[in-house]
Short mmCIF file of N, CA and C in Angstrom, two decimals:
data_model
loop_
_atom_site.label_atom_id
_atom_site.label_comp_id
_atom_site.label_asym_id
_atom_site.label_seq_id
_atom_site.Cartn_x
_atom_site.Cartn_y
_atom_site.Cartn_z
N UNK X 1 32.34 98.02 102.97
CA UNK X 1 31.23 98.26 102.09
C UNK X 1 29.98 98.44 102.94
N UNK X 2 29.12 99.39 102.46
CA UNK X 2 28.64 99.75 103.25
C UNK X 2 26.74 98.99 102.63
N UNK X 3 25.91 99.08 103.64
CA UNK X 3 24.62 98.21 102.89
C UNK X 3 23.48 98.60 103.49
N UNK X 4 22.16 98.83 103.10
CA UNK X 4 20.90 99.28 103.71
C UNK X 4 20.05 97.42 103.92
N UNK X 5 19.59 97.62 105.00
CA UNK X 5 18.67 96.76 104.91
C UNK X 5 17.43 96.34 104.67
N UNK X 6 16.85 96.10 103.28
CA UNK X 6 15.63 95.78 103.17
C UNK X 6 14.53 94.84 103.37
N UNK X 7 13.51 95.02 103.48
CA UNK X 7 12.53 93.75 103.46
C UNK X 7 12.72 92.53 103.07
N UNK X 8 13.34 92.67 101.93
CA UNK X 8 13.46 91.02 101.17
C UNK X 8 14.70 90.81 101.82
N UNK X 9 15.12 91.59 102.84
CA UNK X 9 16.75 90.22 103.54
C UNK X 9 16.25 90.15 104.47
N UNK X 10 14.83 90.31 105.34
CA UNK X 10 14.25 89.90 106.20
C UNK X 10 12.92 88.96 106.19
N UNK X 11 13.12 88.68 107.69
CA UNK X 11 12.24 87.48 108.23
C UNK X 11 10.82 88.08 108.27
N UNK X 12 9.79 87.47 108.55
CA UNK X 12 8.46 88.02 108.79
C UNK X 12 8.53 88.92 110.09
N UNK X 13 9.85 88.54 111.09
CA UNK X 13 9.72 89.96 111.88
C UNK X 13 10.22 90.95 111.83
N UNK X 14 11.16 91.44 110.37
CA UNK X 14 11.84 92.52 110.25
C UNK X 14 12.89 92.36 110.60
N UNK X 15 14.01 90.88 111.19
CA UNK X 15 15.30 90.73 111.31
C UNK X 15 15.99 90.17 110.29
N UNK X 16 16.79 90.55 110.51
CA UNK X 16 17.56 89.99 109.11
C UNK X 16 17.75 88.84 109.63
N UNK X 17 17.34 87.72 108.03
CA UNK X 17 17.25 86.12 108.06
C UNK X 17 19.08 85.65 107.78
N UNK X 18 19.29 84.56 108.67
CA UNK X 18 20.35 84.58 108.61
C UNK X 18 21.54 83.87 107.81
N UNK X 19 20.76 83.56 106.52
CA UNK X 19 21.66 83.34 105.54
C UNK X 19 22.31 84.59 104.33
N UNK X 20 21.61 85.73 104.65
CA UNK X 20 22.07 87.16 104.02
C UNK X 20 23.08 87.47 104.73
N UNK X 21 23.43 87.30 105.99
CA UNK X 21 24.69 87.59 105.96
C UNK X 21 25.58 86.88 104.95
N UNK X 22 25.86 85.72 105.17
CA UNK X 22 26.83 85.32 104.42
C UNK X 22 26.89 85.86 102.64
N UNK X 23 25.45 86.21 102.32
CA UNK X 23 25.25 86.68 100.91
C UNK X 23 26.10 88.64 101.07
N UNK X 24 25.86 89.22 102.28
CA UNK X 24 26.70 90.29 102.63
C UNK X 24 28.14 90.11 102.30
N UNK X 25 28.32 89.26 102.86
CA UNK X 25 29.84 89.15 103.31
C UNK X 25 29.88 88.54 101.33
N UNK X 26 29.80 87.77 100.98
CA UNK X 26 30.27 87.28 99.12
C UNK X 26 30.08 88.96 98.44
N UNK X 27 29.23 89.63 98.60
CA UNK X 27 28.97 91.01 97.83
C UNK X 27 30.29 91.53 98.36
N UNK X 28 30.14 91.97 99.81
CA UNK X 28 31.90 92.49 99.73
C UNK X 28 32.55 92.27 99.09
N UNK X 29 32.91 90.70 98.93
CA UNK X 29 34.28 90.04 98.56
C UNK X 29 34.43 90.47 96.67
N UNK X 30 33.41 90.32 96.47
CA UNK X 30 32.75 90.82 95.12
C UNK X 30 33.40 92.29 94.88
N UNK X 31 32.87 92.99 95.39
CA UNK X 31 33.18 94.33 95.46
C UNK X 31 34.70 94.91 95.25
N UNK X 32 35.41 93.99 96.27
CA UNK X 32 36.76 94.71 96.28
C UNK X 32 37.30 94.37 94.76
N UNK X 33 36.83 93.49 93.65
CA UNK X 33 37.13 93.03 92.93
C UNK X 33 36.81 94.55 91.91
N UNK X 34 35.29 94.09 91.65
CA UNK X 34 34.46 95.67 91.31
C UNK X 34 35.60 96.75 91.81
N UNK X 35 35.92 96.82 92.68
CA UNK X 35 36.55 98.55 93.17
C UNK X 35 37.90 98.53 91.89
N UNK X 36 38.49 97.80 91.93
CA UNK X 36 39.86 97.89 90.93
C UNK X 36 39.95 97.28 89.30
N UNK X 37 38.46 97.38 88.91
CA UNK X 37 38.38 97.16 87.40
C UNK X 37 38.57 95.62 87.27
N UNK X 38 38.24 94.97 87.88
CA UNK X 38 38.60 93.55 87.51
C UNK X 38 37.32 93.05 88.04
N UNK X 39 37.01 91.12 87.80
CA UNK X 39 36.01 90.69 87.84
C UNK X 39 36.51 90.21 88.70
N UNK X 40 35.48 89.43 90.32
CA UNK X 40 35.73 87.91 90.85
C UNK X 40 35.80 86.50 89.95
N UNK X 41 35.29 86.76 88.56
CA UNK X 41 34.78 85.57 87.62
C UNK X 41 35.82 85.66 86.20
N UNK X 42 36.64 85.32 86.02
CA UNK X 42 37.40 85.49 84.53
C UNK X 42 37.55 84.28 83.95
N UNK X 43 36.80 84.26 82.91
CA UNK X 43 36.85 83.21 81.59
C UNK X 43 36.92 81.56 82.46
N UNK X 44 37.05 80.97 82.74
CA UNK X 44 36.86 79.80 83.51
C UNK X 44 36.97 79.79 84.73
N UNK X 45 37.84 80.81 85.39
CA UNK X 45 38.86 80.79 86.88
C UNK X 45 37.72 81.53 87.52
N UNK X 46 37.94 81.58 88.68
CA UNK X 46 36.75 82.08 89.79
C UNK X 46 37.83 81.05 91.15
N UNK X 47 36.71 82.13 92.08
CA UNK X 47 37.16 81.56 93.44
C UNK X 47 35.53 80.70 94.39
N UNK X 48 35.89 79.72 94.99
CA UNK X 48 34.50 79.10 95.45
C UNK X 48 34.63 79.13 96.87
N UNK X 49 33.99 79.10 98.09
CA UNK X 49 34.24 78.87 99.13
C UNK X 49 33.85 77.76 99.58
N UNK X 50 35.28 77.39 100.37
CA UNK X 50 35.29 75.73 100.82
C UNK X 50 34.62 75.35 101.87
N UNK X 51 34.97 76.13 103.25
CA UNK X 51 34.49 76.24 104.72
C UNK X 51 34.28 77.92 104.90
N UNK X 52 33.64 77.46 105.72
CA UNK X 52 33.47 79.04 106.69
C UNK X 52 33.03 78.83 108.04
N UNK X 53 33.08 79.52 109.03
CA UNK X 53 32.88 78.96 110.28
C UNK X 53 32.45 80.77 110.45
N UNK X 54 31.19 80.59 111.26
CA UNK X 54 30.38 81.90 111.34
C UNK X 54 29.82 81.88 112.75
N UNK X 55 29.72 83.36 113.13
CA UNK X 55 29.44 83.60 114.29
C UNK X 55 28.18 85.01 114.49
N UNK X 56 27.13 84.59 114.71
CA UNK X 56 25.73 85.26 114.85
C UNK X 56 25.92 85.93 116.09
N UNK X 57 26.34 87.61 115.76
CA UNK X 57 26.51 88.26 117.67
C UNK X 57 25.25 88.95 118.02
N UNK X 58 24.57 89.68 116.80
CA UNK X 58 23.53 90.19 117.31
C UNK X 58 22.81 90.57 115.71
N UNK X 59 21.45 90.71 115.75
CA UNK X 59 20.76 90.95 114.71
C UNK X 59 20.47 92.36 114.30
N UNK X 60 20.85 92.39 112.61
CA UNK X 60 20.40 93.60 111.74
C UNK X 60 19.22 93.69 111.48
N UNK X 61 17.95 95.12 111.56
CA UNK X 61 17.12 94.90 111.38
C UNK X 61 16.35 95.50 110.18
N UNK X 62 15.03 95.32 109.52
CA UNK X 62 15.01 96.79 108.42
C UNK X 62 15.21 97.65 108.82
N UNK X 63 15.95 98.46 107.74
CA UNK X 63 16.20 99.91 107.58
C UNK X 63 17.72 100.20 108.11
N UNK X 64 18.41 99.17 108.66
CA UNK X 64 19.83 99.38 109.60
C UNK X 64 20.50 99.57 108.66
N UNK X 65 21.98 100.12 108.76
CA UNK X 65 22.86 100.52 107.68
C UNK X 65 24.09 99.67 108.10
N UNK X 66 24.26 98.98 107.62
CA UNK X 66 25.55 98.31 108.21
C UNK X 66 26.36 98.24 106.82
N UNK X 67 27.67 98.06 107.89
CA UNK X 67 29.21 97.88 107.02
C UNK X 67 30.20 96.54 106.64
N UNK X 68 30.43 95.98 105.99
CA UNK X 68 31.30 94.54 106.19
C UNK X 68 32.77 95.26 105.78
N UNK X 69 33.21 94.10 106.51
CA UNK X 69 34.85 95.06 106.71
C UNK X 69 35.39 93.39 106.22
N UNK X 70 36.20 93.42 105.59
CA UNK X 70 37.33 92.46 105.36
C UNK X 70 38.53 92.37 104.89
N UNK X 71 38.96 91.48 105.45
CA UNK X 71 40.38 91.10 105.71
C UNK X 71 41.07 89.48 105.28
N UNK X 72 42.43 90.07 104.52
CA UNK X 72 42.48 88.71 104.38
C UNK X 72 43.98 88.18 105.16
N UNK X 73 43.53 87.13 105.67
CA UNK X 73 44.52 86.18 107.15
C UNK X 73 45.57 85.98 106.33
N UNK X 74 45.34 84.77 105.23
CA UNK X 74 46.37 83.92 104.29
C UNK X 74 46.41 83.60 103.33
N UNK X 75 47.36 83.79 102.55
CA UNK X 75 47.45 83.30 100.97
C UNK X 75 48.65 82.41 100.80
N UNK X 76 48.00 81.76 100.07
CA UNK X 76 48.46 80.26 99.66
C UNK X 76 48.71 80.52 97.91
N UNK X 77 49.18 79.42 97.24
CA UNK X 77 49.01 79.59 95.84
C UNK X 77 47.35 79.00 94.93
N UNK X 78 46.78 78.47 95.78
CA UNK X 78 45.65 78.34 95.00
C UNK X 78 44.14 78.33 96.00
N UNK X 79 44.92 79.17 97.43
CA UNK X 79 43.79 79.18 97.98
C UNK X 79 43.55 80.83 98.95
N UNK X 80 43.47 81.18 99.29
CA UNK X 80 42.97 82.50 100.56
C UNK X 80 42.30 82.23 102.01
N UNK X 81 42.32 82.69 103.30
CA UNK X 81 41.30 82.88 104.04
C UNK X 81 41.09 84.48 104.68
N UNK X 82 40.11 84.35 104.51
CA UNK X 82 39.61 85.93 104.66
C UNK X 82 38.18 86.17 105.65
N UNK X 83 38.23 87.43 106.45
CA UNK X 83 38.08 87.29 108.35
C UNK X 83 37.32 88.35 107.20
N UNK X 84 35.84 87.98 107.59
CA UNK X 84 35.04 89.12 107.31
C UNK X 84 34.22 89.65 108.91
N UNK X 85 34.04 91.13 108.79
CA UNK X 85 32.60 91.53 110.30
C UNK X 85 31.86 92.34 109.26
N UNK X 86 30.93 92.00 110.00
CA UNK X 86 30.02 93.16 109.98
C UNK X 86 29.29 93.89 110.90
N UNK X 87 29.23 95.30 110.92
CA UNK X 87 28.85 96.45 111.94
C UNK X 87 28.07 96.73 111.56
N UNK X 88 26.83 97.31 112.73
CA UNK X 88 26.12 98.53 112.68
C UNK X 88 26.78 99.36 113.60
N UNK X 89 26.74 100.59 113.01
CA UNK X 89 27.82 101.69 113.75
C UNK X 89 29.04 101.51 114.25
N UNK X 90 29.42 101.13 115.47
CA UNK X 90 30.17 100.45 116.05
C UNK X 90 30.32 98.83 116.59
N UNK X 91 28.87 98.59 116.33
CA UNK X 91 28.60 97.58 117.28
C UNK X 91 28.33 96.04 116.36
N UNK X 92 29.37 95.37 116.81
CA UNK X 92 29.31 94.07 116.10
C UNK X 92 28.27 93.20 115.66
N UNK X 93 28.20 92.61 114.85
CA UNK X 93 26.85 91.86 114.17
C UNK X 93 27.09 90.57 113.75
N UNK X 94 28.33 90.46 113.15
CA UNK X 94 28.36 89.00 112.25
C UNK X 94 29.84 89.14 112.68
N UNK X 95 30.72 87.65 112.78
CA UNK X 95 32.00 87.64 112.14
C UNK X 95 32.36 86.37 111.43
N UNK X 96 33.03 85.88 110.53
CA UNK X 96 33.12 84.52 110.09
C UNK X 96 34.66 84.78 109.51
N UNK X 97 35.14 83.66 109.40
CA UNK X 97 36.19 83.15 108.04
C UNK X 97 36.25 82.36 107.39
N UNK X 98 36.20 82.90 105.94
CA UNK X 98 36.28 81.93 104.75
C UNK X 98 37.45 81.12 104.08
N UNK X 99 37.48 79.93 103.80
CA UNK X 99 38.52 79.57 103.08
C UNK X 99 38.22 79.52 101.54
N UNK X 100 38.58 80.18 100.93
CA UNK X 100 38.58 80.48 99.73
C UNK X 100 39.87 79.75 98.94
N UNK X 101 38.95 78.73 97.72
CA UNK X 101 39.67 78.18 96.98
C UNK X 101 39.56 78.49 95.28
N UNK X 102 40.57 78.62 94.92
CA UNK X 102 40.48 79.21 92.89
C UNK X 102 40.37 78.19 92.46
N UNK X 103 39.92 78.32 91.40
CA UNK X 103 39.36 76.77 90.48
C UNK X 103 39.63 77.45 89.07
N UNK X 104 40.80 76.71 88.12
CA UNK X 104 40.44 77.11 86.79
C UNK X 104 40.03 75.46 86.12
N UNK X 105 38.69 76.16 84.92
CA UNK X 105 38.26 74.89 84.78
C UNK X 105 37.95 73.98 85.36
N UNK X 106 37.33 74.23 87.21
CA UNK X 106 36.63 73.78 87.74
C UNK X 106 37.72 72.63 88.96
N UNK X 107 39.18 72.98 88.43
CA UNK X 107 40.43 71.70 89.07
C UNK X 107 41.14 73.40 90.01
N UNK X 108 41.40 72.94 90.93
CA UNK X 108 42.34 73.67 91.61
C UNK X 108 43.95 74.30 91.10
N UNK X 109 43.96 75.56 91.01
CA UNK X 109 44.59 76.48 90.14
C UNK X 109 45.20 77.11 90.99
N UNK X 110 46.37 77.41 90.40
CA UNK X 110 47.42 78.83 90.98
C UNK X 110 46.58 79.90 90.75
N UNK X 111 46.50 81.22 92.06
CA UNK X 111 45.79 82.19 92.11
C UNK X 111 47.04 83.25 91.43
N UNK X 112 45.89 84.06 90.04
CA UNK X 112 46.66 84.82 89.35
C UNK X 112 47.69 86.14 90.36
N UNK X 113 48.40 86.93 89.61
CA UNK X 113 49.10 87.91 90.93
C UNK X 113 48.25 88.89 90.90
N UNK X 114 47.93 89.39 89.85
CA UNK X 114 46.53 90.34 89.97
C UNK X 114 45.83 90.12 90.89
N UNK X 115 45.08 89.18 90.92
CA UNK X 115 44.18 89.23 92.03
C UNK X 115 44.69 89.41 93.58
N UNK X 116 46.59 88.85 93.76
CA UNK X 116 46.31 88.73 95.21
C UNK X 116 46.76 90.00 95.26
N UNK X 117 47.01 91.15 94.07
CA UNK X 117 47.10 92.75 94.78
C UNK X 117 45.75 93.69 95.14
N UNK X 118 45.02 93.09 94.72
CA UNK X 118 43.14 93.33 95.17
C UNK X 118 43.15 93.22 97.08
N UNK X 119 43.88 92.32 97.64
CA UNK X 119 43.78 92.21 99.43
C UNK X 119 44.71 92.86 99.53
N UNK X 120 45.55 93.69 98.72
CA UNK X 120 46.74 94.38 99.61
C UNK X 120 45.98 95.50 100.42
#
């Protein structure tokens, strides 16, 4: 997915502040959902993230066009982890992985099959 960078995801010096990445990387995850007619959010069930472990390689600045690319490592029955980057052009910017856990009604849930054909 691809993203422009504006003012409001930056710092007073025009770098991107560094909790928008991680708001990058959830819009992806969002997205692939968006791409195949389905929601990340259905009637109680949703997915929350548990951990993530993130890695700051170099800074996006206004106006940069960058891409988040993701991937998902492992599926479990009521959980995921998924290896997100993000690029400008070629050149690396962010990488992290999320552990992603489903919650129906807020208790830990079997992840529907629909959804795990969304990471195929």
């Amino acid at each position: 997915m691809k993203l422009r960078i504006y003012y409001e995801d930056t710092d007073c010096g025009g770098v991107v502040y560094y909790a928008n990445y991680l708001k990058f990387c959830e819009r992806a995850r969002s997205e692939l959902f968006f791409q195949k007619g389905l929601s990340p959010h259905k009637d109680n069930e949703f997915f929350v993230v548990k951990s993530v472990t993130a890695d700051y390689v170099k800074s996006a600045v206004f106006g940069d066009i960058i891409e988040v690319k993701t991937n998902l490592i492992e599926k479990k029955s009521a959980s995921i982890i998924m290896y997100q980057e993000i690029f400008r052009n070629d050149e690396l910017l962010f990488k992290a992985t999320f552990k992603l856990a489903f919650l129906k009604d807020f208790k830990p849930s079997k992840i529907p099959l629909e959804f795990f054909e969304i990471f195929k």
